[in-house]
Amino acid sequence: MTSTSIAMLLLLGLFFGLLLIRVPVAFALAIPTFITAMYLDIPAMVITQQMVRGISSFSLLAIPFFIVSGEIMGQGGISSRLIKFADVIVGRMRGGLAMVNVVASMFFGGISGSAVADTSSIGPVLIPMMKEKGYDTDYAVNVTIASSVQGIIIPPSHNMIIYSVVAGGVSIGNLFLAGILPGVFLGIMLMVISYAIAVKRNYPKGEGYSIKEALTITRESILGLMTAVIIIVGVTTGWFTATESAAIAAIWAFFVTFFIYKEIKISRMKNILAKSLRTLAMVMALIATSSAFAWMMAYLRIPTIITETLLSISESKIFILLIINLILLLLGMIMDMAPLILIATPILLPVVTMAGMDPVQFGIVLMLNLGIGLITPPVGSVLFVGCSIGGISMERTMRSLMPFYITMIITLLALTFIPSLTLLIPRLFGV
Amino acid sequence: MKRFLDLFNSFLEKIGMLFLLLMLLIVSTQVFARLTIKTTPIWSQEVATMLMVWFGFLGMAIGVNEKIHIAITFFTDRLPVIWKRMIFTIDEFLILFFGIAIVWYGSRLVYATRTSTLPATQWPAYMPYLMVPIAGAMIVLCTLINIADLIKFDSKDRLQKWGFNDDKH
Amino acid sequence: SEEAAVDTPDETPAATETITMRLAEVHAEGYSTTMGNREFARLVEERTDGRIKIEVYPGGVLGDEKSVTEQVQFGALDFARVSLAPVTEFEPSLNVLMLPYLYKDGDHMFRILNGDIGNQLLANLEENGIVGLAWYDGGARNFYNTQREIKSPEDMRGLQIRVQETRLMMDLITALGASPVPLPFGDVYSALQTGVIDGAENNWPSYDSTGHYEVAKYFTVDEHIRIPEILMTNTKVMESLSAEDQEIIRQAAREAGEYQRTLWLQSEEESKQKVIDAGSVITYLESNEEFQEAVMPLYETHGAGYGDIIEAIINTN
Ligand code: NA
Ligand code: NA
């Protein structure tokens, strides 16, 4: 065996081994990288250098700001208003609260890029409400977690920023525009399946609002939704960079929460910053260490080898794209989103580009694919959060989750094989 | 010692929050300056990015102390307590190795980049790397205390970090 | 101990042993610098009868230019091809080569680089553990904008020009009376399109490949700055090789540089033709004297201490 193959085995074998014994993912990435560098006698300074490089990018600076604004909105009453607004629109349908859940997630997706944040701020309001109105708990959790995945696809999304950076500068504006249609499409698909189940299980309709109430709710929630508008308009017109728009959004959310809604005191900012700090500690560590891991993979030419292997199996574009989706779904079952974007992008982007897929389209396909991973066992952060909010076991949630998986996979295939679903809006804007 | 660690940790968190606010301030100033006086401070992107690097490594250390880094618990959850305790101790030793590695290689990186500069501020190029050995030292400290906790197995509140609760031991 | 001191024959590298070395490149496959590197690798392998094999890593997979320069410096990588700009952060005296309106033309620059001045500056670089092997061409940078033809610094007044976030570029734009706006490279197109900025600056091939010509049609050939590319290795890597192999590597690098320059000039011509056909308005300056005068203060600040080199460059034909 050559030293390169031993190094590859060390790197990948140790990585999966450490994951199994509960070493945090960030360190399960970094430790094998250090050991491989020592084995190959490469100055291991390069590993620390790459960890720093990984988070040393002005574009990635958008992530802290998005997370802070998400936290402000979650704690400060913007998300509860979005739920009411959704209720005004779709509450009176059969299975009304399920529809509200999906639509609220579409709105929330427009201000946060985090599926976990969506489930943890919409779930505690809607899951108990649904239970009270006679919905089964498993269904309430299913709808909540499945629809939360929209937040990653509907712009803005910090995961798209990570992708844009690792993909070598795919335009963030284009990615944001490309996510709109698929996000709405996914929402409609989820509403269809939720409605079908609601009819079958005979869930109730909502009660509706008077015109006056409806107007008040709309007016108030629009202030919150403005955050999304600021970011998307700012980024796609080029007035602001993604980082700048994220900063402005955070300031806007701060302003709306503390000077207009005034539901929480300004002293809560300490709590908001502390919670953001915890989320960020996790995300930034993952980005740093997976950059080092990705460097080592590139050094060992693993991406090239995988590309050549995949292309040698079959020349069929359809087959290659299906295989790639399958690989990502399987990896998504055991790994979290940010490290997978960082590791899979350099490996798979060259393959899909050779198969004729646009990097922007691949970005969105990747987002949905890994988003599905957030609600699949054994490792699915959104699934865990949803189950704990609903107070039911993962096994029970899983039993009725199948129709939602199927719906999402159909959406995934549509995004993979119909380029215009993603590329239509960016092209309309001519960028 | 543990009291010191808790104090130290809350101090680190305060610094982290300060960095977060500073980044926000710098970037907002940059946009504001560009839209009003039509120019931007030359140092803003470089300084904000450097703060994020510092923030990232600081967060990495805080995460080790507070066990907020995500890990796959699916397999270890199914093991008896005695196995868990052994495996978690091994994990801490592995993270200790990581801490030592970034102290050592981080310091060497600081040393190796002492002669070059950053493009905009002209500060020494080691500035962004400074936090690496510092974070490493904090990780070493935290993991040593964690290891002591796992071996002694008596401090209830600290053992909760691994999900050990009373009835299981 | 006694035994350890005995001079045991170490495993002397057998003449037939092959060494694999790695070369980092930020540009994609097919770009002139990448093709230059491939030519370098081919020549070295051929002339060492396959003893030294050089693997090229294109597309920036091992890091950006600053990062791979550091990697060469501390020995994680054997070679890198980078722009001179990040290298000046390691050896400030190289800054003098990037002063605005310094060269008469590209040939003039290459005479300087390949002459005594260039060799002296590269020797300075070796104190940082980096050996410069050859110069590649990166062309001249020119201004382009959405507003008007630029014929004199007067026409630049008030324009917001995107630059890289470096002191030299920011000072240059300010000296010419325009406002520098540092923006990430990927945001420039839409910023030009929406009027957030009025212009930017780059070489011909980038003006073409980024599509900026579609939104900013006024292109002025002022050639304000020439930033050559440099193929580099590490001093220890060179010292580990026999004198004969070192010479092979130096010679192969020089030839690869010439090959790259031919390709570069071709790509400049192709891009020029393409943007003209697409309707860009190209302005050639009758003289760049006014521009030169406007940037004189930069010679004081950025060329401080290197007055004699500057003079020597200007006096070289
Ligand atoms: Na979103
Ligand atoms: Na939801």
PDB file of C-alpha atoms in Angstrom, chain B residues 3-145:
ATOM      1  CA  ARG B   3     -15.173  28.108  40.506  1.00  0.00           C
ATOM      2  CA  PHE B   4     -12.263  29.746  38.774  1.00  0.00           C
ATOM      3  CA  LEU B   5     -13.182  27.924  35.563  1.00  0.00           C
ATOM      4  CA  ASP B   6     -16.782  29.130  35.762  1.00  0.00           C
ATOM      5  CA  LEU B   7     -15.663  32.712  36.309  1.00  0.00           C
ATOM      6  CA  PHE B   8     -13.143  32.397  33.534  1.00  0.00           C
ATOM      7  CA  ASN B   9     -15.801  31.016  31.242  1.00  0.00           C
ATOM      8  CA  SER B  10     -18.223  33.836  31.883  1.00  0.00           C
ATOM      9  CA  PHE B  11     -15.374  36.274  31.264  1.00  0.00           C
ATOM     10  CA  LEU B  12     -14.698  34.590  27.899  1.00  0.00           C
ATOM     11  CA  GLU B  13     -18.379  34.792  27.031  1.00  0.00           C
ATOM     12  CA  LYS B  14     -18.381  38.511  27.728  1.00  0.00           C
ATOM     13  CA  ILE B  15     -15.411  38.971  25.437  1.00  0.00           C
ATOM     14  CA  GLY B  16     -17.159  36.901  22.783  1.00  0.00           C
ATOM     15  CA  MET B  17     -20.268  39.069  22.989  1.00  0.00           C
ATOM     16  CA  LEU B  18     -18.113  42.174  22.802  1.00  0.00           C
ATOM     17  CA  PHE B  19     -16.469  40.868  19.615  1.00  0.00           C
ATOM     18  CA  LEU B  20     -19.907  40.144  18.184  1.00  0.00           C
ATOM     19  CA  LEU B  21     -21.086  43.694  18.866  1.00  0.00           C
ATOM     20  CA  LEU B  22     -17.860  45.170  17.504  1.00  0.00           C
ATOM     21  CA  MET B  23     -18.219  43.238  14.253  1.00  0.00           C
ATOM     22  CA  LEU B  24     -21.769  44.476  13.895  1.00  0.00           C
ATOM     23  CA  LEU B  25     -20.679  48.028  14.574  1.00  0.00           C
ATOM     24  CA  ILE B  26     -17.800  47.952  12.091  1.00  0.00           C
ATOM     25  CA  VAL B  27     -19.829  46.505   9.251  1.00  0.00           C
ATOM     26  CA  SER B  28     -22.744  48.891   9.811  1.00  0.00           C
ATOM     27  CA  THR B  29     -20.337  51.811   9.858  1.00  0.00           C
ATOM     28  CA  GLN B  30     -18.874  50.570   6.599  1.00  0.00           C
ATOM     29  CA  VAL B  31     -22.253  50.519   4.826  1.00  0.00           C
ATOM     30  CA  PHE B  32     -23.244  53.827   6.334  1.00  0.00           C
ATOM     31  CA  ALA B  33     -19.977  55.467   5.265  1.00  0.00           C
ATOM     32  CA  ARG B  34     -20.268  54.111   1.749  1.00  0.00           C
ATOM     33  CA  LEU B  35     -23.835  55.328   1.347  1.00  0.00           C
ATOM     34  CA  THR B  36     -23.210  58.780   2.836  1.00  0.00           C
ATOM     35  CA  ILE B  37     -19.638  59.983   2.441  1.00  0.00           C
ATOM     36  CA  LYS B  38     -19.103  57.618  -0.517  1.00  0.00           C
ATOM     37  CA  THR B  39     -16.028  55.935   0.832  1.00  0.00           C
ATOM     38  CA  THR B  40     -15.224  53.262   3.365  1.00  0.00           C
ATOM     39  CA  PRO B  41     -12.581  52.963   6.045  1.00  0.00           C
ATOM     40  CA  ILE B  42      -9.646  51.047   4.620  1.00  0.00           C
ATOM     41  CA  TRP B  43      -9.368  48.719   7.596  1.00  0.00           C
ATOM     42  CA  SER B  44     -12.987  47.755   8.179  1.00  0.00           C
ATOM     43  CA  GLN B  45     -13.191  44.427   6.359  1.00  0.00           C
ATOM     44  CA  GLU B  46      -9.826  43.255   7.580  1.00  0.00           C
ATOM     45  CA  VAL B  47     -10.491  44.121  11.207  1.00  0.00           C
ATOM     46  CA  ALA B  48     -14.025  42.710  11.184  1.00  0.00           C
ATOM     47  CA  THR B  49     -12.785  39.474   9.620  1.00  0.00           C
ATOM     48  CA  MET B  50     -10.008  39.200  12.180  1.00  0.00           C
ATOM     49  CA  LEU B  51     -12.495  39.685  15.003  1.00  0.00           C
ATOM     50  CA  MET B  52     -14.553  36.860  13.560  1.00  0.00           C
ATOM     51  CA  VAL B  53     -11.526  34.560  13.571  1.00  0.00           C
ATOM     52  CA  TRP B  54     -10.821  35.421  17.196  1.00  0.00           C
ATOM     53  CA  PHE B  55     -14.474  34.991  18.008  1.00  0.00           C
ATOM     54  CA  GLY B  56     -14.515  31.594  16.283  1.00  0.00           C
ATOM     55  CA  PHE B  57     -11.588  30.208  18.270  1.00  0.00           C
ATOM     56  CA  LEU B  58     -12.853  31.691  21.495  1.00  0.00           C
ATOM     57  CA  GLY B  59     -16.202  30.039  20.821  1.00  0.00           C
ATOM     58  CA  MET B  60     -14.458  26.757  20.117  1.00  0.00           C
ATOM     59  CA  ALA B  61     -12.959  26.837  23.623  1.00  0.00           C
ATOM     60  CA  ILE B  62     -16.190  27.924  25.302  1.00  0.00           C
ATOM     61  CA  GLY B  63     -17.898  25.088  23.455  1.00  0.00           C
ATOM     62  CA  VAL B  64     -15.508  22.542  24.928  1.00  0.00           C
ATOM     63  CA  ASN B  65     -16.164  23.754  28.452  1.00  0.00           C
ATOM     64  CA  GLU B  66     -19.925  23.860  28.039  1.00  0.00           C
ATOM     65  CA  LYS B  67     -20.202  20.803  25.780  1.00  0.00           C
ATOM     66  CA  ILE B  68     -22.140  22.614  23.090  1.00  0.00           C
ATOM     67  CA  HIS B  69     -20.296  21.126  20.129  1.00  0.00           C
ATOM     68  CA  ILE B  70     -22.573  18.729  18.305  1.00  0.00           C
ATOM     69  CA  ALA B  71     -21.684  15.067  18.484  1.00  0.00           C
ATOM     70  CA  ILE B  72     -23.375  11.874  17.400  1.00  0.00           C
ATOM     71  CA  THR B  73     -24.832  10.432  20.592  1.00  0.00           C
ATOM     72  CA  PHE B  74     -26.927   7.795  18.846  1.00  0.00           C
ATOM     73  CA  PHE B  75     -24.481   4.923  19.357  1.00  0.00           C
ATOM     74  CA  THR B  76     -23.076   5.773  22.778  1.00  0.00           C
ATOM     75  CA  ASP B  77     -26.583   6.331  24.175  1.00  0.00           C
ATOM     76  CA  ARG B  78     -27.182   2.608  23.878  1.00  0.00           C
ATOM     77  CA  LEU B  79     -24.205   1.647  26.043  1.00  0.00           C
ATOM     78  CA  PRO B  80     -24.134   0.913  29.786  1.00  0.00           C
ATOM     79  CA  VAL B  81     -22.858   3.678  32.070  1.00  0.00           C
ATOM     80  CA  ILE B  82     -19.489   2.090  32.678  1.00  0.00           C
ATOM     81  CA  TRP B  83     -18.762   1.936  28.936  1.00  0.00           C
ATOM     82  CA  LYS B  84     -19.975   5.465  28.438  1.00  0.00           C
ATOM     83  CA  ARG B  85     -17.700   6.702  31.163  1.00  0.00           C
ATOM     84  CA  MET B  86     -14.710   5.015  29.588  1.00  0.00           C
ATOM     85  CA  ILE B  87     -15.500   6.233  26.082  1.00  0.00           C
ATOM     86  CA  PHE B  88     -16.143   9.787  27.221  1.00  0.00           C
ATOM     87  CA  THR B  89     -12.812   9.798  29.005  1.00  0.00           C
ATOM     88  CA  ILE B  90     -11.124   8.703  25.784  1.00  0.00           C
ATOM     89  CA  ASP B  91     -12.986  11.496  23.974  1.00  0.00           C
ATOM     90  CA  GLU B  92     -11.644  14.053  26.417  1.00  0.00           C
ATOM     91  CA  PHE B  93      -8.114  12.779  25.878  1.00  0.00           C
ATOM     92  CA  LEU B  94      -8.614  13.137  22.123  1.00  0.00           C
ATOM     93  CA  ILE B  95      -9.820  16.715  22.524  1.00  0.00           C
ATOM     94  CA  LEU B  96      -6.868  17.306  24.837  1.00  0.00           C
ATOM     95  CA  PHE B  97      -4.630  16.151  21.996  1.00  0.00           C
ATOM     96  CA  PHE B  98      -6.377  18.645  19.721  1.00  0.00           C
ATOM     97  CA  GLY B  99      -5.845  21.413  22.286  1.00  0.00           C
ATOM     98  CA  ILE B 100      -2.154  20.620  22.597  1.00  0.00           C
ATOM     99  CA  ALA B 101      -1.829  20.444  18.812  1.00  0.00           C
ATOM    100  CA  ILE B 102      -3.285  23.894  18.268  1.00  0.00           C
ATOM    101  CA  VAL B 103      -1.225  25.389  21.084  1.00  0.00           C
ATOM    102  CA  TRP B 104       1.945  23.990  19.541  1.00  0.00           C
ATOM    103  CA  TYR B 105       1.241  24.475  15.854  1.00  0.00           C
ATOM    104  CA  GLY B 106      -0.639  27.710  16.473  1.00  0.00           C
ATOM    105  CA  SER B 107       2.386  29.186  18.238  1.00  0.00           C
ATOM    106  CA  ARG B 108       4.662  28.032  15.469  1.00  0.00           C
ATOM    107  CA  LEU B 109       2.303  29.611  12.950  1.00  0.00           C
ATOM    108  CA  VAL B 110       2.409  32.899  14.855  1.00  0.00           C
ATOM    109  CA  TYR B 111       6.195  32.666  14.825  1.00  0.00           C
ATOM    110  CA  ALA B 112       6.394  31.736  11.144  1.00  0.00           C
ATOM    111  CA  THR B 113       4.232  34.670  10.047  1.00  0.00           C
ATOM    112  CA  ARG B 114       6.006  37.276  12.169  1.00  0.00           C
ATOM    113  CA  THR B 115       7.725  38.904   9.216  1.00  0.00           C
ATOM    114  CA  SER B 116       4.761  39.424   6.874  1.00  0.00           C
ATOM    115  CA  THR B 117       1.927  41.903   7.090  1.00  0.00           C
ATOM    116  CA  LEU B 118      -1.795  42.179   6.458  1.00  0.00           C
ATOM    117  CA  PRO B 119      -2.649  44.061   3.238  1.00  0.00           C
ATOM    118  CA  ALA B 120      -4.939  46.828   4.492  1.00  0.00           C
ATOM    119  CA  THR B 121      -3.976  47.598   8.083  1.00  0.00           C
ATOM    120  CA  GLN B 122      -0.314  46.656   7.635  1.00  0.00           C
ATOM    121  CA  TRP B 123      -0.569  44.871  10.965  1.00  0.00           C
ATOM    122  CA  PRO B 124       1.630  41.813  11.449  1.00  0.00           C
ATOM    123  CA  ALA B 125       0.235  38.778   9.634  1.00  0.00           C
ATOM    124  CA  TYR B 126       0.155  36.750  12.851  1.00  0.00           C
ATOM    125  CA  MET B 127      -2.639  38.898  14.299  1.00  0.00           C
ATOM    126  CA  PRO B 128      -5.504  36.600  13.186  1.00  0.00           C
ATOM    127  CA  TYR B 129      -3.536  33.546  14.378  1.00  0.00           C
ATOM    128  CA  LEU B 130      -2.939  34.928  17.886  1.00  0.00           C
ATOM    129  CA  MET B 131      -6.145  33.497  19.277  1.00  0.00           C
ATOM    130  CA  VAL B 132      -5.290  29.942  18.127  1.00  0.00           C
ATOM    131  CA  PRO B 133      -2.763  29.034  20.838  1.00  0.00           C
ATOM    132  CA  ILE B 134      -4.813  30.921  23.425  1.00  0.00           C
ATOM    133  CA  ALA B 135      -7.927  28.929  22.552  1.00  0.00           C
ATOM    134  CA  GLY B 136      -5.787  25.789  22.579  1.00  0.00           C
ATOM    135  CA  ALA B 137      -4.596  26.530  26.109  1.00  0.00           C
ATOM    136  CA  MET B 138      -8.171  27.006  27.281  1.00  0.00           C
ATOM    137  CA  ILE B 139      -9.189  23.729  25.653  1.00  0.00           C
ATOM    138  CA  VAL B 140      -6.319  21.948  27.412  1.00  0.00           C
ATOM    139  CA  LEU B 141      -7.448  23.379  30.746  1.00  0.00           C
ATOM    140  CA  CYS B 142     -11.112  22.472  30.203  1.00  0.00           C
ATOM    141  CA  THR B 143     -10.407  18.921  29.066  1.00  0.00           C
ATOM    142  CA  LEU B 144      -8.070  18.280  32.013  1.00  0.00           C
ATOM    143  CA  ILE B 145     -10.845  19.283  34.392  1.00  0.00           C
TER     144      ILE B 145
END
